[in-house]
Amino acid sequence: MSRFKDLPLEFSPGDKHRYCNSGYLLLARIIEEASGMPYREFVQQRLFDVAALTHTYCDGQTHIIHHRAAGYSRWGGKLRNAAYVIFENDYWCRQHHVERP
């Protein structure tokens, strides 16, 4: 969480809107601290198992997902295949989203 402490704001709160996943990274870390368990374990036990979501899980490199949908990104005005994001530390927010100046 200390990586957020010294980052400057891009604009004053309420002036603009810019989507960013950093809040989810913070939330996952808060969940770990409060529950005393890894985020992936917490989500599995407290959400997916309770709701009987038997085909739902935190994504990672261990599951083979047949017919996984492919994503696209725009590069130079043209569509291209998006790179697959590898989820580290069970968080779906990537570090470059946080450290970008």
XYZ file of C-alpha atoms in Angstrom:
101
model
C 0.000 0.000 0.000
C 2.967 2.282 0.463
C 3.393 2.551 -3.312
C 0.316 4.831 -3.449
C 1.378 7.144 -0.645
C 3.695 9.454 -2.598
C 2.000 9.343 -5.999
C 0.701 12.747 -7.068
C -2.937 13.186 -8.081
C -3.468 13.610 -11.822
C -6.214 16.140 -11.102
C -8.281 17.393 -8.191
C -11.069 15.087 -7.001
C -14.306 15.883 -8.825
C -12.623 17.775 -11.698
C -12.241 14.869 -14.134
C -12.835 11.150 -14.481
C -10.277 8.565 -15.510
C -10.817 4.849 -15.084
C -8.151 3.031 -13.119
C -8.041 -0.332 -11.367
C -5.925 0.878 -8.439
C -8.913 0.908 -6.094
C -9.371 -2.831 -6.629
C -5.730 -3.456 -5.773
C -6.183 -1.546 -2.527
C -9.444 -3.346 -1.767
C -7.828 -6.758 -2.291
C -4.993 -5.838 0.058
C -7.447 -4.568 2.689
C -9.398 -7.841 2.402
C -6.183 -9.799 3.001
C -5.244 -7.739 6.038
C -8.738 -7.872 7.568
C -9.374 -11.573 6.893
C -5.878 -12.918 7.488
C -6.043 -14.999 4.318
C -4.908 -14.580 0.705
C -7.371 -12.735 -1.539
C -7.939 -15.753 -3.809
C -8.762 -17.970 -0.805
C -11.083 -15.345 0.696
C -13.020 -14.890 -2.544
C -13.335 -18.647 -3.038
C -14.526 -19.389 0.520
C -16.616 -16.311 1.268
C -18.156 -15.598 -2.131
C -17.986 -18.420 -4.665
C -18.531 -21.337 -2.250
C -21.307 -19.565 -0.311
C -23.137 -18.695 -3.535
C -22.571 -22.235 -4.907
C -20.741 -20.839 -7.938
C -19.102 -24.121 -8.888
C -17.673 -22.939 -12.232
C -16.368 -19.580 -10.996
C -12.846 -18.936 -9.745
C -10.076 -16.363 -9.687
C -8.308 -16.576 -13.012
C -4.720 -17.653 -13.219
C -2.417 -19.846 -15.238
C -3.613 -23.130 -13.748
C -7.032 -23.378 -15.405
C -7.499 -24.469 -19.003
C -10.429 -22.469 -20.329
C -11.723 -23.917 -23.576
C -13.122 -21.344 -26.011
C -11.793 -18.439 -23.936
C -12.845 -15.147 -25.498
C -10.003 -13.190 -27.072
C -9.586 -9.509 -26.378
C -8.545 -6.755 -28.754
C -6.774 -3.453 -28.326
C -6.392 -0.480 -30.615
C -2.830 0.321 -31.693
C -2.081 3.062 -34.191
C -5.760 3.279 -35.101
C -5.970 -0.449 -35.902
C -7.276 -3.393 -33.915
C -4.847 -6.080 -32.831
C -4.982 -9.080 -30.532
C -4.610 -7.962 -26.943
C -1.896 -9.532 -24.846
C -3.085 -11.968 -22.205
C -2.684 -10.504 -18.730
C -0.971 -12.768 -16.239
C -2.497 -12.253 -12.817
C 0.131 -11.953 -10.113
C -0.493 -12.127 -6.378
C -4.141 -12.951 -7.103
C -4.841 -9.321 -7.989
C -6.217 -8.478 -11.385
C -4.778 -4.971 -11.274
C -1.405 -4.898 -12.967
C 1.528 -3.087 -11.432
C 1.982 -0.775 -14.437
C -1.477 0.670 -13.753
C -0.233 1.786 -10.357
C 3.274 3.004 -11.120
C 2.446 5.008 -14.223
C 3.399 8.681 -13.639
